[in-house]
Amino acid sequence: MKLPISLTVNGERVEALVEPRLHLADFLREHLRLTATHLGCEHGVCGACTVLVDGAPARACILLAVAADGADIRTLEGLADDPRMAVIKESFHQKHGLQCGFCTPGMLITTLDLLARKPAPDAAEIRAGISGNLCRCTGYQGIVRSIQHAAAALEQAEEA
């Protein structure tokens, strides 16, 4: 038995009939072809599937699509025009916060949320803020530097 859902994904209204057990990540990837939402652990541990649900980070791999009915969902694709995200992406590029790229979409969304809540975090606050996002390649040094750089760049842009 399929259930109806209606939600907003990246500013577009979406209606669909879905299986009750379908996770939001699978709905985004398979039904909407929004593949920036990565599936890693499928247990809500690694953070690769992080999306914004009603403005807050959420693990799309453990959130059922039917539970997201009525929600406003933002994926990395839907943040492409956000000038803050452009700064964050550039900072990850410049400061070597990227390696294989698998964790990157979730890490970028988590960074956007972290910097919205704490515009000038220190290294310890950054590490705590991204603690739910696992990276197996970088050792986090480049990621922390990238977030520090993004915070400074965003602060400078705000002052201008």
PDB file of C-alpha atoms in Angstrom:
ATOM      1  CA  MET A   1       0.000   0.000   0.000  1.00  0.00           C
ATOM      2  CA  LYS A   2       1.421   3.373  -1.001  1.00  0.00           C
ATOM      3  CA  LEU A   3       0.782   6.571   0.906  1.00  0.00           C
ATOM      4  CA  PRO A   4       0.501  10.093  -0.506  1.00  0.00           C
ATOM      5  CA  ILE A   5       3.080  12.692   0.445  1.00  0.00           C
ATOM      6  CA  SER A   6       3.305  16.352  -0.410  1.00  0.00           C
ATOM      7  CA  LEU A   7       6.427  18.307   0.370  1.00  0.00           C
ATOM      8  CA  THR A   8       8.559  21.113  -0.933  1.00  0.00           C
ATOM      9  CA  VAL A   9      11.961  20.087  -2.248  1.00  0.00           C
ATOM     10  CA  ASN A  10      14.378  22.862  -3.175  1.00  0.00           C
ATOM     11  CA  GLY A  11      11.504  25.299  -3.570  1.00  0.00           C
ATOM     12  CA  GLU A  12       9.373  23.014  -5.761  1.00  0.00           C
ATOM     13  CA  ARG A  13       6.165  21.391  -4.575  1.00  0.00           C
ATOM     14  CA  VAL A  14       6.366  17.599  -4.940  1.00  0.00           C
ATOM     15  CA  GLU A  15       3.529  15.115  -4.571  1.00  0.00           C
ATOM     16  CA  ALA A  16       3.993  11.375  -4.779  1.00  0.00           C
ATOM     17  CA  LEU A  17       2.724   8.005  -3.661  1.00  0.00           C
ATOM     18  CA  VAL A  18       5.401   6.168  -1.685  1.00  0.00           C
ATOM     19  CA  GLU A  19       5.883   2.963   0.220  1.00  0.00           C
ATOM     20  CA  PRO A  20       5.577   3.558   3.984  1.00  0.00           C
ATOM     21  CA  ARG A  21       9.134   2.239   4.549  1.00  0.00           C
ATOM     22  CA  LEU A  22      10.805   4.444   1.911  1.00  0.00           C
ATOM     23  CA  HIS A  23      13.468   6.681   3.411  1.00  0.00           C
ATOM     24  CA  LEU A  24      13.727  10.301   2.371  1.00  0.00           C
ATOM     25  CA  ALA A  25      17.242   9.748   0.962  1.00  0.00           C
ATOM     26  CA  ASP A  26      15.960   7.033  -1.360  1.00  0.00           C
ATOM     27  CA  PHE A  27      13.026   9.222  -2.383  1.00  0.00           C
ATOM     28  CA  LEU A  28      15.346  12.123  -3.189  1.00  0.00           C
ATOM     29  CA  ARG A  29      17.841   9.971  -5.088  1.00  0.00           C
ATOM     30  CA  GLU A  30      15.556   7.526  -6.896  1.00  0.00           C
ATOM     31  CA  HIS A  31      12.355   9.482  -7.448  1.00  0.00           C
ATOM     32  CA  LEU A  32      13.683  13.022  -7.823  1.00  0.00           C
ATOM     33  CA  ARG A  33      17.208  12.193  -9.114  1.00  0.00           C
ATOM     34  CA  LEU A  34      18.819  14.505  -6.533  1.00  0.00           C
ATOM     35  CA  THR A  35      21.979  12.488  -6.119  1.00  0.00           C
ATOM     36  CA  ALA A  36      24.037  14.882  -3.970  1.00  0.00           C
ATOM     37  CA  THR A  37      22.373  13.245  -0.970  1.00  0.00           C
ATOM     38  CA  HIS A  38      24.771  10.348  -0.433  1.00  0.00           C
ATOM     39  CA  LEU A  39      23.974   7.093   1.307  1.00  0.00           C
ATOM     40  CA  GLY A  40      26.798   5.838   3.467  1.00  0.00           C
ATOM     41  CA  CYS A  41      25.948   3.936   6.593  1.00  0.00           C
ATOM     42  CA  GLU A  42      22.136   4.012   6.248  1.00  0.00           C
ATOM     43  CA  HIS A  43      21.945   4.167  10.063  1.00  0.00           C
ATOM     44  CA  GLY A  44      22.140   7.945  10.596  1.00  0.00           C
ATOM     45  CA  VAL A  45      25.727   7.775  11.821  1.00  0.00           C
ATOM     46  CA  CYS A  46      27.967   9.056   9.016  1.00  0.00           C
ATOM     47  CA  GLY A  47      26.127  12.242   7.982  1.00  0.00           C
ATOM     48  CA  ALA A  48      26.655  11.810   4.224  1.00  0.00           C
ATOM     49  CA  CYS A  49      22.882  12.016   3.743  1.00  0.00           C
ATOM     50  CA  THR A  50      22.399  15.283   5.647  1.00  0.00           C
ATOM     51  CA  VAL A  51      19.728  17.574   4.219  1.00  0.00           C
ATOM     52  CA  LEU A  52      17.853  20.520   5.684  1.00  0.00           C
ATOM     53  CA  VAL A  53      14.321  19.719   6.830  1.00  0.00           C
ATOM     54  CA  ASP A  54      12.388  22.849   7.711  1.00  0.00           C
ATOM     55  CA  GLY A  55      15.750  24.600   8.039  1.00  0.00           C
ATOM     56  CA  ALA A  56      17.389  22.085  10.378  1.00  0.00           C
ATOM     57  CA  PRO A  57      19.919  19.384   9.462  1.00  0.00           C
ATOM     58  CA  ALA A  58      18.449  15.890   9.339  1.00  0.00           C
ATOM     59  CA  ARG A  59      19.641  12.442   8.335  1.00  0.00           C
ATOM     60  CA  ALA A  60      17.697  11.552   5.222  1.00  0.00           C
ATOM     61  CA  CYS A  61      18.702   7.890   5.461  1.00  0.00           C
ATOM     62  CA  ILE A  62      16.686   7.334   8.644  1.00  0.00           C
ATOM     63  CA  LEU A  63      13.833   9.788   8.026  1.00  0.00           C
ATOM     64  CA  LEU A  64      10.892   8.135   6.340  1.00  0.00           C
ATOM     65  CA  ALA A  65       9.534  10.038   3.364  1.00  0.00           C
ATOM     66  CA  VAL A  66       6.021   9.836   4.861  1.00  0.00           C
ATOM     67  CA  ALA A  67       7.353  11.487   8.034  1.00  0.00           C
ATOM     68  CA  ALA A  68       8.592  14.390   5.891  1.00  0.00           C
ATOM     69  CA  ASP A  69       5.081  14.989   4.523  1.00  0.00           C
ATOM     70  CA  GLY A  70       4.458  18.738   4.538  1.00  0.00           C
ATOM     71  CA  ALA A  71       8.126  19.605   5.171  1.00  0.00           C
ATOM     72  CA  ASP A  72      10.429  21.979   3.325  1.00  0.00           C
ATOM     73  CA  ILE A  73      13.477  19.982   2.197  1.00  0.00           C
ATOM     74  CA  ARG A  74      16.715  21.522   0.957  1.00  0.00           C
ATOM     75  CA  THR A  75      19.391  19.365  -0.625  1.00  0.00           C
ATOM     76  CA  LEU A  76      22.820  20.487  -1.775  1.00  0.00           C
ATOM     77  CA  GLU A  77      21.370  20.975  -5.261  1.00  0.00           C
ATOM     78  CA  GLY A  78      18.803  23.371  -3.792  1.00  0.00           C
ATOM     79  CA  LEU A  79      21.515  25.420  -2.095  1.00  0.00           C
ATOM     80  CA  ALA A  80      23.514  25.984  -5.289  1.00  0.00           C
ATOM     81  CA  ASP A  81      22.352  29.605  -5.583  1.00  0.00           C
ATOM     82  CA  ASP A  82      22.908  30.425  -1.902  1.00  0.00           C
ATOM     83  CA  PRO A  83      25.846  32.875  -1.772  1.00  0.00           C
ATOM     84  CA  ARG A  84      26.890  31.483   1.630  1.00  0.00           C
ATOM     85  CA  MET A  85      27.183  28.016   0.128  1.00  0.00           C
ATOM     86  CA  ALA A  86      29.333  29.391  -2.685  1.00  0.00           C
ATOM     87  CA  VAL A  87      31.747  30.782  -0.078  1.00  0.00           C
ATOM     88  CA  ILE A  88      31.749  27.487   1.843  1.00  0.00           C
ATOM     89  CA  LYS A  89      32.413  25.436  -1.293  1.00  0.00           C
ATOM     90  CA  GLU A  90      35.242  27.725  -2.349  1.00  0.00           C
ATOM     91  CA  SER A  91      36.754  27.527   1.128  1.00  0.00           C
ATOM     92  CA  PHE A  92      36.661  23.720   1.050  1.00  0.00           C
ATOM     93  CA  HIS A  93      38.417  23.882  -2.319  1.00  0.00           C
ATOM     94  CA  GLN A  94      41.059  26.409  -1.258  1.00  0.00           C
ATOM     95  CA  LYS A  95      41.847  24.886   2.125  1.00  0.00           C
ATOM     96  CA  HIS A  96      41.814  21.237   1.040  1.00  0.00           C
ATOM     97  CA  GLY A  97      38.693  20.151   2.903  1.00  0.00           C
ATOM     98  CA  LEU A  98      37.911  17.694   0.110  1.00  0.00           C
ATOM     99  CA  GLN A  99      39.377  14.356  -0.728  1.00  0.00           C
ATOM    100  CA  CYS A 100      37.205  11.594  -2.172  1.00  0.00           C
ATOM    101  CA  GLY A 101      34.095  13.792  -1.891  1.00  0.00           C
ATOM    102  CA  PHE A 102      31.740  11.185  -0.480  1.00  0.00           C
ATOM    103  CA  CYS A 103      31.127  12.996   2.814  1.00  0.00           C
ATOM    104  CA  THR A 104      31.252  16.432   1.208  1.00  0.00           C
ATOM    105  CA  PRO A 105      27.536  17.118   0.556  1.00  0.00           C
ATOM    106  CA  GLY A 106      26.601  16.357   4.151  1.00  0.00           C
ATOM    107  CA  MET A 107      29.660  18.203   5.442  1.00  0.00           C
ATOM    108  CA  LEU A 108      28.785  21.313   3.395  1.00  0.00           C
ATOM    109  CA  ILE A 109      25.184  21.362   4.629  1.00  0.00           C
ATOM    110  CA  THR A 110      26.326  20.833   8.216  1.00  0.00           C
ATOM    111  CA  THR A 111      28.824  23.680   7.795  1.00  0.00           C
ATOM    112  CA  LEU A 112      26.114  25.999   6.480  1.00  0.00           C
ATOM    113  CA  ASP A 113      23.970  25.229   9.521  1.00  0.00           C
ATOM    114  CA  LEU A 114      26.919  25.539  11.937  1.00  0.00           C
ATOM    115  CA  LEU A 115      27.937  28.944  10.584  1.00  0.00           C
ATOM    116  CA  ALA A 116      24.341  30.183  10.666  1.00  0.00           C
ATOM    117  CA  ARG A 117      24.180  29.308  14.368  1.00  0.00           C
ATOM    118  CA  LYS A 118      27.766  30.204  15.277  1.00  0.00           C
ATOM    119  CA  PRO A 119      29.293  32.653  12.757  1.00  0.00           C
ATOM    120  CA  ALA A 120      32.819  32.621  14.243  1.00  0.00           C
ATOM    121  CA  PRO A 121      33.431  29.193  15.759  1.00  0.00           C
ATOM    122  CA  ASP A 122      36.826  28.198  17.089  1.00  0.00           C
ATOM    123  CA  ALA A 123      38.422  24.873  16.142  1.00  0.00           C
ATOM    124  CA  ALA A 124      36.886  23.003  19.091  1.00  0.00           C
ATOM    125  CA  GLU A 125      33.413  24.335  18.254  1.00  0.00           C
ATOM    126  CA  ILE A 126      33.877  23.338  14.617  1.00  0.00           C
ATOM    127  CA  ARG A 127      34.936  19.830  15.590  1.00  0.00           C
ATOM    128  CA  ALA A 128      31.900  19.545  17.870  1.00  0.00           C
ATOM    129  CA  GLY A 129      29.650  20.987  15.163  1.00  0.00           C
ATOM    130  CA  ILE A 130      30.749  18.464  12.544  1.00  0.00           C
ATOM    131  CA  SER A 131      31.073  15.535  14.931  1.00  0.00           C
ATOM    132  CA  GLY A 132      28.074  13.830  13.345  1.00  0.00           C
ATOM    133  CA  ASN A 133      29.735  13.814   9.932  1.00  0.00           C
ATOM    134  CA  LEU A 134      32.378  11.189   9.309  1.00  0.00           C
ATOM    135  CA  CYS A 135      35.224  11.612   6.858  1.00  0.00           C
ATOM    136  CA  ARG A 136      37.513   8.697   6.245  1.00  0.00           C
ATOM    137  CA  CYS A 137      40.001  10.531   4.043  1.00  0.00           C
ATOM    138  CA  THR A 138      41.066  13.914   5.374  1.00  0.00           C
ATOM    139  CA  GLY A 139      41.789  13.578   9.082  1.00  0.00           C
ATOM    140  CA  TYR A 140      39.569  16.671   9.531  1.00  0.00           C
ATOM    141  CA  GLN A 141      42.439  19.194   9.568  1.00  0.00           C
ATOM    142  CA  GLY A 142      41.584  20.491   6.100  1.00  0.00           C
ATOM    143  CA  ILE A 143      37.885  20.488   6.918  1.00  0.00           C
ATOM    144  CA  VAL A 144      38.411  22.538  10.084  1.00  0.00           C
ATOM    145  CA  ARG A 145      40.636  24.993   8.177  1.00  0.00           C
ATOM    146  CA  SER A 146      38.017  25.200   5.433  1.00  0.00           C
ATOM    147  CA  ILE A 147      35.251  26.050   7.889  1.00  0.00           C
ATOM    148  CA  GLN A 148      37.433  28.632   9.639  1.00  0.00           C
ATOM    149  CA  HIS A 149      38.221  30.187   6.264  1.00  0.00           C
ATOM    150  CA  ALA A 150      34.541  30.199   5.269  1.00  0.00           C
ATOM    151  CA  ALA A 151      33.563  31.811   8.582  1.00  0.00           C
ATOM    152  CA  ALA A 152      36.125  34.594   8.071  1.00  0.00           C
ATOM    153  CA  ALA A 153      35.097  35.103   4.436  1.00  0.00           C
ATOM    154  CA  LEU A 154      31.401  35.248   5.330  1.00  0.00           C
ATOM    155  CA  GLU A 155      32.106  37.721   8.144  1.00  0.00           C
ATOM    156  CA  GLN A 156      34.135  39.886   5.772  1.00  0.00           C
ATOM    157  CA  ALA A 157      31.380  39.776   3.133  1.00  0.00           C
ATOM    158  CA  GLU A 158      28.800  40.771   5.753  1.00  0.00           C
ATOM    159  CA  GLU A 159      30.897  43.769   6.798  1.00  0.00           C
ATOM    160  CA  ALA A 160      31.265  44.972   3.201  1.00  0.00           C
TER     161      ALA A 160
END
